[in-house]
C-alpha cells in the first residue's frame, strides 16, 4: 500500500487525496492506452494485516467515523479479502471489527493452503525440472511473501512451521486452531494447553480422592451399624434367656 502513513505533518486533505489516489490505482491498475498491467506486481492484499494497519492509520488521520470505515474500505477489497467480506452476514458486513477479523482469518487460511501446496508438490505435476522449479518458487513466494517480509520474518515462519510439526498431535491441533503468527504465540498456546491439562488431572485426582473418602466413610458407618445391631440382638437374646 503506497501511502505515507508515517508522515504526521500531512493535512486531512492530503491524507484524503492519498487514499483517493490509491483507490484509483486499485481500480485502474493500468492506463487507458491499452498497456497491460505489470506482471508480478504484488497486490496490497498479499499482506492483509499490514494493509489493514495502514488503512486504519489513514482512517484515523482523516478522522473518519469508525462506522464509515467499512464503506471506505469496500472499493479497495479484492481477491481473498473480497471473498471473505462476501462470506459475512448482512449485518456483520457493517461492522469493521468483524470484517477485519474475517479478512485476517481468510488470509491465514490462504497462507496455510499455499504452504501445504508447496510441501505436497509432486514432480509429476509440472513439465520437467524447469517447470517444477517455477511452480515451487511461485508457491513458496505465495506462502512466505518475500516481497513484504524481512529475512528475520521469513526465518520466523520457517521455524514456526517446524515447531508446529514436532508438537504432539493433541497440542498441535489446539495450537493450529488458534492460528499463531509467531513462534512466541505458538509456544504460549502450547504452554496454555499443558497448563489446562495439568489442572484437569489435578481436579480429577481431587475428585477421585473425595469419592474414595466418601466410600470409606460409608463403609465405616455400615460396619458401625452392623456392630450396634449385633449388640442389640445379643442384648435381646440375653434378656429372653433370663
Coordinates of N, CA and C in Angstrom, one line a residue:
X1 N 0.9 -1.2 0.0 CA 0.0 0.0 0.0 C 0.9 1.2 0.0
X2 N 0.8 2.0 -1.0 CA 1.8 3.1 -1.2 C 1.2 4.4 -0.6
X3 N 1.1 4.4 0.7 CA 0.6 5.6 1.5 C 1.6 6.0 2.5
X4 N 1.9 7.3 2.6 CA 2.9 7.8 3.5 C 2.3 7.8 4.9
X5 N 2.0 6.7 5.5 CA 1.3 6.7 6.8 C 2.2 7.2 7.9
X6 N 3.5 7.3 7.7 CA 4.3 7.8 8.8 C 4.5 9.3 8.8
X7 N 3.9 10.0 7.8 CA 4.1 11.5 7.8 C 3.0 12.1 8.6
X8 N 3.4 12.6 9.8 CA 2.5 13.2 10.7 C 2.1 14.6 10.3
X9 N 2.8 15.3 9.4 CA 2.6 16.6 9.1 C 1.6 16.8 8.0
X10 N 1.1 15.7 7.4 CA 0.1 15.8 6.3 C -1.2 16.4 6.8
X11 N -1.9 17.2 6.0 CA -3.2 17.7 6.4 C -4.3 16.7 6.1
X12 N -5.5 16.9 6.6 CA -6.6 16.0 6.3 C -6.8 15.9 4.8
X13 N -6.7 17.0 4.1 CA -7.0 17.0 2.7 C -5.9 16.1 1.9
X14 N -4.7 16.2 2.4 CA -3.6 15.4 1.8 C -3.8 13.9 2.1
X15 N -4.2 13.6 3.3 CA -4.5 12.2 3.6 C -5.6 11.7 2.7
X16 N -6.7 12.5 2.6 CA -7.8 12.1 1.8 C -7.4 11.9 0.3
X17 N -6.5 12.8 -0.2 CA -6.1 12.8 -1.5 C -5.2 11.5 -1.8
X18 N -4.4 11.2 -0.8 CA -3.6 9.9 -0.9 C -4.4 8.7 -1.0
X19 N -5.5 8.7 -0.2 CA -6.4 7.5 -0.2 C -7.1 7.4 -1.6
X20 N -7.6 8.5 -2.1 CA -8.3 8.5 -3.3 C -7.4 8.1 -4.5
X21 N -6.1 8.6 -4.4 CA -5.2 8.2 -5.4 C -4.9 6.7 -5.4
X22 N -4.8 6.2 -4.2 CA -4.6 4.7 -4.0 C -5.7 3.9 -4.6
X23 N -6.9 4.4 -4.3 CA -8.1 3.7 -4.8 C -8.1 3.7 -6.4
X24 N -7.7 4.8 -7.0 CA -7.6 4.8 -8.4 C -6.6 3.8 -9.0
X25 N -5.5 3.6 -8.3 CA -4.5 2.6 -8.8 C -5.1 1.2 -8.6
X26 N -5.9 1.0 -7.6 CA -6.5 -0.3 -7.4 C -7.6 -0.6 -8.4
X27 N -8.4 0.4 -8.7 CA -9.5 0.2 -9.7 C -9.0 0.2 -11.1
X28 N -7.9 1.0 -11.4 CA -7.3 1.0 -12.7 C -5.8 0.8 -12.7
X29 N -5.4 -0.5 -12.6 CA -4.0 -0.8 -12.5 C -3.2 -0.4 -13.7
X30 N -3.8 -0.1 -14.8 CA -3.1 0.3 -16.0 C -3.8 1.5 -16.6
X31 N -3.2 2.2 -17.5 CA -3.8 3.4 -18.1 C -4.7 3.0 -19.2
X32 N -5.4 4.0 -19.8 CA -6.3 3.7 -20.8 C -5.7 3.6 -22.2
X33 N -4.4 3.5 -22.3 CA -3.7 3.4 -23.5 C -3.5 2.0 -24.0
X34 N -4.1 1.0 -23.3 CA -4.0 -0.3 -23.8 C -2.8 -1.0 -23.3
X35 N -2.1 -0.4 -22.3 CA -0.9 -1.0 -21.7 C -1.3 -2.0 -20.7
X36 N -0.9 -3.3 -20.8 CA -1.3 -4.3 -19.7 C -0.6 -4.0 -18.4
X37 N -1.2 -4.4 -17.3 CA -0.6 -4.2 -16.0 C 0.7 -5.0 -15.9
X38 N 1.6 -4.5 -15.0 CA 2.9 -5.1 -14.9 C 2.7 -6.5 -14.3
X39 N 3.4 -7.4 -14.9 CA 3.3 -8.8 -14.5 C 4.1 -8.9 -13.1
X40 N 3.5 -9.7 -12.2 CA 4.1 -9.9 -11.0 C 4.0 -8.8 -10.0
X41 N 3.3 -7.7 -10.3 CA 3.1 -6.6 -9.4 C 2.3 -7.1 -8.2
X42 N 2.9 -7.0 -7.0 CA 2.2 -7.5 -5.8 C 0.9 -6.8 -5.5
X43 N -0.1 -7.5 -5.0 CA -1.4 -6.9 -4.6 C -1.2 -6.4 -3.2
X44 N -1.9 -5.3 -2.9 CA -1.8 -4.8 -1.5 C -2.3 -5.8 -0.5
X45 N -3.1 -6.7 -0.9 CA -3.7 -7.7 0.0 C -2.8 -8.9 0.2
X46 N -1.6 -8.9 -0.4 CA -0.7 -10.0 -0.1 C -0.2 -10.0 1.3
X47 N -0.3 -8.9 2.0 CA -0.1 -8.8 3.4 C -1.3 -8.1 4.0
X48 N -2.3 -8.8 4.2 CA -3.6 -8.2 4.7 C -3.5 -7.5 6.0
X49 N -2.7 -8.0 6.9 CA -2.5 -7.4 8.2 C -1.9 -6.0 8.1
X50 N -0.8 -5.9 7.3 CA -0.1 -4.7 7.1 C -1.0 -3.7 6.4
X51 N -1.8 -4.2 5.4 CA -2.6 -3.3 4.6 C -3.7 -2.7 5.5
X52 N -4.3 -3.5 6.4 CA -5.4 -3.0 7.2 C -4.8 -2.1 8.3
X53 N -3.6 -2.3 8.7 CA -3.0 -1.4 9.7 C -2.7 0.0 9.1
X54 N -2.3 0.0 7.8 CA -2.1 1.2 7.1 C -3.5 1.9 6.9
X55 N -4.5 1.2 6.5 CA -5.8 1.7 6.3 C -6.3 2.4 7.6
X56 N -6.1 1.7 8.7 CA -6.6 2.3 10.0 C -5.9 3.6 10.3
X57 N -4.6 3.6 10.0 CA -3.8 4.9 10.2 C -4.4 6.0 9.4
X58 N -4.7 5.7 8.1 CA -5.2 6.7 7.2 C -6.6 7.2 7.8
X59 N -7.4 6.2 8.2 CA -8.8 6.5 8.6 C -8.7 7.4 9.9
X60 N -7.8 7.1 10.8 CA -7.7 7.9 12.0 C -7.1 9.3 11.6
X61 N -6.2 9.4 10.7 CA -5.6 10.7 10.3 C -6.7 11.5 9.6
X62 N -7.5 10.9 8.8 CA -8.6 11.6 8.1 C -9.8 11.9 9.0
X63 N -9.8 11.3 10.3 CA -10.8 11.5 11.2 C -12.2 10.9 10.7
X64 N -12.1 9.8 10.0 CA -13.4 9.2 9.5 C -14.1 8.5 10.7
X65 N -15.4 8.7 10.8 CA -16.1 8.0 11.9 C -16.0 6.5 11.7
X66 N -15.8 5.7 12.8 CA -15.5 4.3 12.6 C -16.6 3.5 11.9
X67 N -17.9 4.0 12.1 CA -19.0 3.4 11.4 C -18.9 3.5 9.9
X68 N -18.0 4.4 9.4 CA -17.9 4.6 7.9 C -16.7 3.9 7.4
X69 N -15.9 3.2 8.3 CA -14.7 2.6 7.8 C -14.9 1.5 6.8
X70 N -16.0 0.7 7.0 CA -16.2 -0.4 6.0 C -16.6 0.2 4.6
X71 N -17.4 1.2 4.6 CA -17.7 1.9 3.4 C -16.5 2.4 2.7
X72 N -15.6 3.0 3.4 CA -14.3 3.5 2.8 C -13.4 2.4 2.3
X73 N -13.5 1.2 3.0 CA -12.6 0.1 2.7 C -13.1 -0.7 1.4
X74 N -14.4 -0.7 1.3 CA -15.0 -1.5 0.2 C -14.4 -1.4 -1.2
X75 N -14.1 -0.2 -1.7 CA -13.6 -0.1 -3.0 C -12.2 -0.7 -3.2
X76 N -11.5 -0.9 -2.0 CA -10.1 -1.4 -2.1 C -10.1 -3.0 -2.0
X77 N -11.3 -3.6 -1.7 CA -11.3 -5.0 -1.5 C -11.2 -5.7 -2.8
X78 N -10.4 -6.8 -2.8 CA -10.2 -7.6 -4.0 C -9.7 -9.0 -3.6
X79 N -9.8 -10.0 -4.5 CA -9.3 -11.3 -4.2 C -9.9 -12.0 -3.0
X80 N -9.1 -12.6 -2.2 CA -9.5 -13.3 -1.0 C -10.2 -12.4 0.0
X81 N -9.7 -11.1 0.1 CA -10.3 -10.2 1.1 C -11.8 -9.9 0.7
X82 N -12.0 -9.8 -0.6 CA -13.4 -9.5 -1.1 C -14.3 -10.8 -0.8
X83 N -13.7 -11.9 -1.0 CA -14.4 -13.2 -0.8 C -14.7 -13.4 0.7
X84 N -13.8 -13.0 1.6 CA -14.1 -13.1 3.0 C -15.2 -12.1 3.4
X85 N -15.2 -10.9 2.8 CA -16.3 -10.0 3.1 C -17.6 -10.5 2.7
X86 N -17.7 -11.1 1.5 CA -19.0 -11.6 1.0 C -19.5 -12.8 1.8
X87 N -18.6 -13.4 2.5 CA -19.0 -14.6 3.3 C -19.6 -14.2 4.6
X88 N -19.6 -12.9 4.9 CA -20.3 -12.5 6.2 C -21.7 -12.2 6.0
X89 N -22.5 -12.2 7.1 CA -23.9 -11.9 7.0 C -24.1 -10.4 6.8
X90 N -25.3 -10.0 6.4 CA -25.5 -8.6 6.0 C -25.2 -7.7 7.1
X91 N -25.6 -8.0 8.3 CA -25.3 -7.1 9.5 C -23.8 -7.0 9.8
X92 N -23.2 -8.2 9.7 CA -21.8 -8.2 10.1 C -20.9 -7.4 9.1
X93 N -21.4 -7.3 7.9 CA -20.7 -6.5 6.9 C -20.6 -5.0 7.2
X94 N -21.4 -4.6 8.1 CA -21.3 -3.2 8.5 C -20.4 -2.9 9.7
X95 N -19.9 -4.0 10.3 CA -19.1 -3.9 11.5 C -17.6 -4.1 11.1
X96 N -16.8 -3.0 11.2 CA -15.4 -3.1 10.7 C -14.6 -4.2 11.5
X97 N -14.9 -4.3 12.8 CA -14.1 -5.3 13.5 C -14.4 -6.7 13.0
X98 N -15.6 -7.0 12.6 CA -15.9 -8.3 12.1 C -15.4 -8.5 10.7
X99 N -15.4 -7.4 9.9 CA -14.9 -7.5 8.6 C -13.4 -7.8 8.6
X100 N -12.7 -7.0 9.5 CA -11.3 -7.2 9.7 C -10.9 -8.6 10.1
X101 N -11.7 -9.1 11.1 CA -11.4 -10.5 11.6 C -11.6 -11.5 10.5
X102 N -12.6 -11.3 9.7 CA -12.9 -12.3 8.6 C -11.8 -12.3 7.6
X103 N -11.3 -11.1 7.2 CA -10.3 -10.9 6.2 C -9.0 -11.6 6.7
X104 N -8.6 -11.3 8.0 CA -7.4 -11.9 8.5 C -7.5 -13.4 8.7
X105 N -8.7 -13.9 9.0 CA -8.9 -15.3 9.2 C -8.7 -16.0 7.8
X106 N -9.3 -15.4 6.8 CA -9.2 -15.9 5.4 C -7.8 -15.8 4.9
X107 N -7.1 -14.8 5.3 CA -5.7 -14.6 4.9 C -4.8 -15.7 5.5
X108 N -5.1 -16.0 6.8 CA -4.3 -17.1 7.4 C -4.6 -18.5 6.8
X109 N -5.9 -18.7 6.5 CA -6.2 -20.0 5.8 C -5.6 -20.1 4.4
X110 N -5.6 -19.0 3.7 CA -5.0 -19.0 2.4 C -3.5 -19.3 2.4
X111 N -2.8 -18.7 3.4 CA -1.4 -18.9 3.5 C -1.1 -20.3 3.9
X112 N -1.9 -20.9 4.8 CA -1.7 -22.3 5.2 C -1.9 -23.2 3.9
X113 N -2.9 -22.9 3.1 CA -3.2 -23.6 1.9 C -1.9 -23.6 1.0
X114 N -1.4 -22.4 0.8 CA -0.2 -22.2 0.0 C 1.0 -23.0 0.5
X115 N 1.1 -23.0 1.9 CA 2.2 -23.8 2.5 C 2.1 -25.3 2.2
X116 N 0.9 -25.8 2.4 CA 0.6 -27.2 2.1 C 0.8 -27.5 0.7
X117 N 0.5 -26.7 -0.3 CA 0.7 -26.9 -1.7 C 2.2 -27.0 -2.0
X118 N 2.9 -26.1 -1.4 CA 4.4 -26.1 -1.6 C 5.0 -27.4 -1.0
X119 N 4.6 -27.9 0.2 CA 5.2 -29.0 0.8 C 4.7 -30.3 0.1
X120 N 3.5 -30.4 -0.5 CA 3.0 -31.6 -1.1 C 3.2 -31.6 -2.6
X121 N 3.8 -30.7 -3.1 CA 4.0 -30.6 -4.6 C 4.8 -31.9 -5.1
X122 N 4.3 -32.4 -6.2 CA 5.0 -33.6 -6.8 C 5.6 -33.2 -8.1
X123 N 6.7 -33.8 -8.5 CA 7.4 -33.5 -9.7 C 6.5 -33.8 -10.9
X124 N 5.6 -34.8 -10.8 CA 4.8 -35.2 -11.9 C 3.7 -34.1 -12.2
X125 N 3.5 -33.1 -11.3 CA 2.6 -32.1 -11.6 C 3.1 -31.0 -12.5
X126 N 4.4 -31.0 -12.8 CA 5.0 -30.0 -13.6 C 5.6 -30.6 -14.9
X127 N 5.9 -29.7 -15.8 CA 6.5 -30.1 -17.1 C 8.0 -30.0 -17.0
X128 N 8.7 -31.0 -16.5 CA 10.1 -31.0 -16.4 C 10.7 -30.3 -15.2
X129 N 12.0 -30.3 -15.1 CA 12.7 -29.7 -14.0 C 12.5 -28.2 -13.9
X130 N 12.5 -27.5 -15.1 CA 12.3 -26.1 -15.1 C 10.9 -25.7 -14.6
X131 N 9.9 -26.5 -15.1 CA 8.5 -26.3 -14.7 C 8.3 -26.5 -13.2
X132 N 9.0 -27.5 -12.7 CA 8.9 -27.8 -11.2 C 9.5 -26.7 -10.4
X133 N 10.6 -26.2 -10.8 CA 11.3 -25.1 -10.1 C 10.4 -23.9 -10.1
X134 N 9.8 -23.6 -11.3 CA 8.9 -22.4 -11.4 C 7.7 -22.5 -10.5
X135 N 7.1 -23.7 -10.5 CA 5.9 -23.9 -9.6 C 6.3 -23.7 -8.2
X136 N 7.4 -24.4 -7.8 CA 7.8 -24.3 -6.4 C 8.2 -22.9 -5.9
X137 N 8.8 -22.2 -6.8 CA 9.2 -20.8 -6.5 C 7.9 -19.9 -6.3
X138 N 7.0 -20.1 -7.2 CA 5.7 -19.4 -7.1 C 5.0 -19.7 -5.8
X139 N 4.9 -21.0 -5.5 CA 4.1 -21.4 -4.3 C 4.9 -20.9 -3.0
X140 N 6.2 -21.0 -3.0 CA 7.0 -20.6 -1.9 C 6.8 -19.1 -1.6
X141 N 6.9 -18.3 -2.7 CA 6.7 -16.8 -2.6 C 5.3 -16.5 -2.1
X142 N 4.3 -17.3 -2.6 CA 3.0 -17.0 -2.1 C 2.8 -17.3 -0.6
X143 N 3.5 -18.3 -0.1 CA 3.5 -18.7 1.3 C 4.3 -17.7 2.1
X144 N 5.5 -17.5 1.8 CA 6.4 -16.7 2.6 C 6.3 -15.2 2.3
X145 N 5.8 -14.8 1.1 CA 5.6 -13.4 0.8 C 6.9 -12.6 0.9
X146 N 7.8 -13.0 0.2 CA 9.2 -12.5 0.3 C 9.2 -11.0 0.0
X147 N 8.3 -10.5 -0.8 CA 8.3 -9.0 -1.1 C 7.9 -8.2 0.1
X148 N 7.2 -8.8 1.0 CA 6.7 -8.0 2.2 C 7.4 -8.3 3.5
X149 N 8.2 -9.4 3.5 CA 8.8 -9.8 4.8 C 10.3 -9.7 4.8
X150 N 10.8 -9.4 5.9 CA 12.3 -9.3 6.1 C 12.9 -10.8 6.2
X151 N 14.2 -10.9 6.2 CA 14.8 -12.2 6.4 C 14.4 -12.8 7.8
X152 N 14.4 -11.9 8.8 CA 14.0 -12.4 10.1 C 12.6 -12.9 10.2
X153 N 11.7 -12.3 9.5 CA 10.3 -12.7 9.5 C 10.1 -14.0 8.7
X154 N 10.9 -14.2 7.6 CA 10.8 -15.4 6.9 C 11.4 -16.6 7.7
X155 N 12.5 -16.3 8.4 CA 13.1 -17.3 9.3 C 12.1 -17.7 10.4
X156 N 11.4 -16.7 10.9 CA 10.4 -17.0 11.9 C 9.3 -17.9 11.4
X157 N 8.8 -17.7 10.2 CA 7.8 -18.5 9.5 C 8.3 -20.0 9.4
X158 N 9.5 -20.1 9.0 CA 10.1 -21.5 8.7 C 10.2 -22.2 10.1
X159 N 10.7 -21.5 11.1 CA 10.8 -22.1 12.4 C 9.4 -22.5 13.0
X160 N 8.5 -21.6 12.8 CA 7.1 -21.8 13.2 C 6.5 -23.1 12.6
X161 N 6.7 -23.2 11.3 CA 6.2 -24.4 10.6 C 6.8 -25.7 11.2
X162 N 8.1 -25.7 11.5 CA 8.8 -26.9 12.0 C 8.3 -27.1 13.5
X163 N 8.2 -26.0 14.2 CA 7.7 -26.2 15.6 C 6.4 -26.8 15.7
X164 N 5.5 -26.4 14.8 CA 4.1 -26.9 14.8 C 4.1 -28.4 14.4
X165 N 5.0 -28.8 13.5 CA 5.1 -30.1 13.1 C 5.6 -31.1 14.1
X166 N 6.4 -30.6 15.0 CA 7.0 -31.5 16.0 C 6.2 -31.6 17.3
X167 N 5.2 -30.8 17.5 CA 4.4 -30.8 18.7 C 3.6 -32.1 18.7
X168 N 3.3 -32.7 19.9 CA 2.4 -33.8 20.0 C 1.1 -33.5 19.3
X169 N 0.4 -34.5 18.7 CA -0.8 -34.3 17.9 C -1.9 -33.5 18.6
X170 N -2.1 -33.8 19.9 CA -3.2 -33.1 20.6 C -2.9 -31.7 20.9
X171 N -1.6 -31.4 21.2 CA -1.2 -30.0 21.4 C -1.1 -29.3 20.0
X172 N -0.7 -29.9 19.0 CA -0.6 -29.3 17.7 C -2.0 -28.9 17.2
X173 N -3.0 -29.7 17.4 CA -4.3 -29.4 17.0 C -4.8 -28.2 17.7
X174 N -4.6 -28.1 19.0 CA -5.0 -27.0 19.8 C -4.4 -25.7 19.3
X175 N -3.1 -25.7 19.1 CA -2.3 -24.6 18.7 C -2.7 -24.1 17.3
X176 N -2.8 -25.0 16.3 CA -3.2 -24.7 14.9 C -4.5 -24.0 14.9
X177 N -5.5 -24.4 15.7 CA -6.8 -23.9 15.7 C -6.8 -22.4 16.0
X178 N -5.8 -22.0 16.8 CA -5.7 -20.5 17.2 C -5.0 -19.7 16.1
X179 N -4.3 -20.4 15.2 CA -3.6 -19.7 14.1 C -2.5 -18.8 14.6
X180 N -1.5 -19.2 15.3 CA -0.4 -18.4 15.7 C 0.4 -17.8 14.6
X181 N 0.8 -16.5 14.7 CA 1.6 -15.9 13.6 C 3.1 -15.8 13.9
X182 N 3.4 -16.2 15.1 CA 4.8 -16.2 15.5 C 5.1 -17.4 16.4
X183 N 6.4 -17.7 16.6 CA 6.9 -18.8 17.4 C 6.5 -18.5 18.9
X184 N 6.6 -17.3 19.3 CA 6.3 -16.9 20.7 C 4.8 -17.2 21.0
X185 N 3.9 -16.9 20.0 CA 2.5 -17.2 20.2 C 2.2 -18.7 20.2
X186 N 2.9 -19.4 19.4 CA 2.7 -20.9 19.4 C 3.2 -21.5 20.7
X187 N 4.3 -21.0 21.2 CA 4.8 -21.5 22.5 C 3.8 -21.2 23.6
X188 N 3.3 -20.0 23.6 CA 2.4 -19.6 24.7 C 1.1 -20.5 24.6
X189 N 0.6 -20.7 23.4 CA -0.6 -21.6 23.3 C -0.3 -23.0 23.7
X190 N 0.9 -23.5 23.4 CA 1.2 -24.9 23.8 C 1.3 -25.0 25.3
X191 N 1.9 -24.0 25.9 CA 2.1 -24.0 27.3 C 0.7 -23.9 28.0
X192 N -0.2 -23.1 27.4 CA -1.5 -22.9 28.0 C -2.3 -24.3 27.9
X193 N -2.1 -25.0 26.8 CA -2.7 -26.3 26.7 C -2.2 -27.3 27.8
X194 N -0.9 -27.3 28.0 CA -0.3 -28.2 29.0 C -0.8 -27.8 30.4
X195 N -0.9 -26.5 30.7 CA -1.4 -26.0 32.0 C -2.8 -26.4 32.2
X196 N -3.6 -26.3 31.2 CA -5.0 -26.7 31.3 C -5.1 -28.2 31.6
X197 N -4.3 -29.0 30.9 CA -4.2 -30.4 31.0 C -3.8 -30.8 32.4
X198 N -2.8 -30.1 33.0 CA -2.3 -30.3 34.3 C -3.4 -30.0 35.3
X199 N -4.1 -28.9 35.2 CA -5.2 -28.6 36.1 C -6.3 -29.6 36.0
X200 N -6.6 -30.1 34.8 CA -7.6 -31.2 34.7 C -7.3 -32.4 35.4
X201 N -6.0 -32.8 35.3 CA -5.5 -34.0 36.0 C -5.7 -33.8 37.5
X202 N -5.3 -32.6 38.0 CA -5.4 -32.4 39.5 C -6.8 -32.4 40.0
X203 N -7.7 -31.8 39.1 CA -9.2 -31.9 39.5 C -9.7 -33.3 39.6
X204 N -9.3 -34.1 38.6 CA -9.8 -35.5 38.5 C -9.2 -36.3 39.7
X205 N -8.0 -36.0 40.1 CA -7.4 -36.7 41.3 C -8.1 -36.3 42.5
X206 N -8.4 -34.9 42.7 CA -9.1 -34.4 43.8 C -10.5 -35.0 43.9
X207 N -11.1 -35.1 42.8 CA -12.5 -35.6 42.7 C -12.5 -37.1 43.1
X208 N -11.5 -37.8 42.6 CA -11.3 -39.2 43.0 C -11.1 -39.5 44.4
X209 N -10.3 -38.6 45.1 CA -9.9 -38.7 46.5 C -11.2 -38.4 47.3
X210 N -12.0 -37.4 46.9 CA -13.2 -37.2 47.7 C -14.2 -38.3 47.6
X211 N -14.3 -38.9 46.3 CA -15.2 -40.0 46.1 C -14.8 -41.2 46.9
X212 N -13.4 -41.5 47.0 CA -12.9 -42.6 47.7 C -13.1 -42.4 49.2
X213 N -12.9 -41.1 49.6 CA -13.1 -40.8 51.1 C -14.6 -41.0 51.5
X214 N -15.5 -40.7 50.6 CA -16.9 -40.9 50.8 C -17.2 -42.4 50.9
X215 N -16.6 -43.2 50.0 CA -16.9 -44.6 50.1 C -16.4 -45.2 51.3
X216 N -15.2 -44.8 51.8 CA -14.6 -45.3 53.0 C -15.4 -45.0 54.2
X217 N -16.0 -43.7 54.2 CA -16.8 -43.3 55.3 C -18.1 -44.1 55.4
X218 N -18.7 -44.3 54.2 CA -19.9 -45.1 54.1 C -19.6 -46.6 54.6
X219 N -18.5 -47.1 54.3 CA -18.2 -48.5 54.7 C -18.0 -48.5 56.2
X220 N -17.4 -47.5 56.7 CA -17.1 -47.4 58.2 C -18.5 -47.3 58.9
X221 N -19.4 -46.4 58.4 CA -20.7 -46.2 59.0 C -21.5 -47.5 59.0
X222 N -21.3 -48.3 57.9 CA -22.1 -49.5 57.8 C -21.6 -50.6 58.8
X223 N -20.2 -50.6 58.9 CA -19.7 -51.5 59.9 C -20.1 -51.2 61.3
X224 N -20.2 -49.8 61.6 CA -20.6 -49.4 62.9 C -22.1 -49.8 63.2
X225 N -22.9 -49.7 62.2 CA -24.4 -50.0 62.3 C -24.5 -51.5 62.5
X226 N -23.7 -52.3 61.8 CA -23.7 -53.8 62.0 C -23.3 -54.1 63.4
X227 N -22.3 -53.5 63.9 CA -21.9 -53.8 65.3 C -23.0 -53.4 66.3
X228 N -23.6 -52.3 66.1 CA -24.7 -51.8 67.0 C -25.9 -52.8 66.9
X229 N -26.2 -53.2 65.7 CA -27.3 -54.2 65.5 C -27.0 -55.5 66.2
X230 N -25.8 -55.9 66.1 CA -25.4 -57.2 66.7 C -25.5 -57.1 68.2
X231 N -25.0 -56.0 68.7 CA -25.0 -55.8 70.2 C -26.5 -55.8 70.7
X232 N -27.4 -55.2 69.9 CA -28.8 -55.1 70.3 C -29.4 -56.5 70.3
X233 N -29.0 -57.3 69.2 CA -29.5 -58.7 69.2 C -29.1 -59.5 70.3
X234 N -27.8 -59.4 70.6 CA -27.2 -60.1 71.7 C -27.9 -59.7 73.1
X235 N -28.1 -58.4 73.2 CA -28.7 -57.9 74.4 C -30.2 -58.5 74.6
X236 N -30.9 -58.5 73.5 CA -32.3 -59.1 73.5 C -32.3 -60.5 73.8
X237 N -31.3 -61.3 73.2 CA -31.3 -62.7 73.5 C -30.9 -63.0 75.0
X238 N -30.1 -62.1 75.5 CA -29.7 -62.3 76.9 C -30.9 -62.1 77.9
X239 N -31.7 -61.1 77.6 CA -32.9 -60.8 78.4 C -33.9 -62.0 78.3
X240 N -34.1 -62.5 77.1 CA -35.0 -63.7 76.9 C -34.6 -64.9 77.7
X241 N -33.2 -65.0 77.7 CA -32.7 -66.2 78.4 C -33.0 -66.1 79.9
X242 N -33.1 -64.9 80.4 CA -33.4 -64.8 81.9 C -34.8 -65.1 82.1

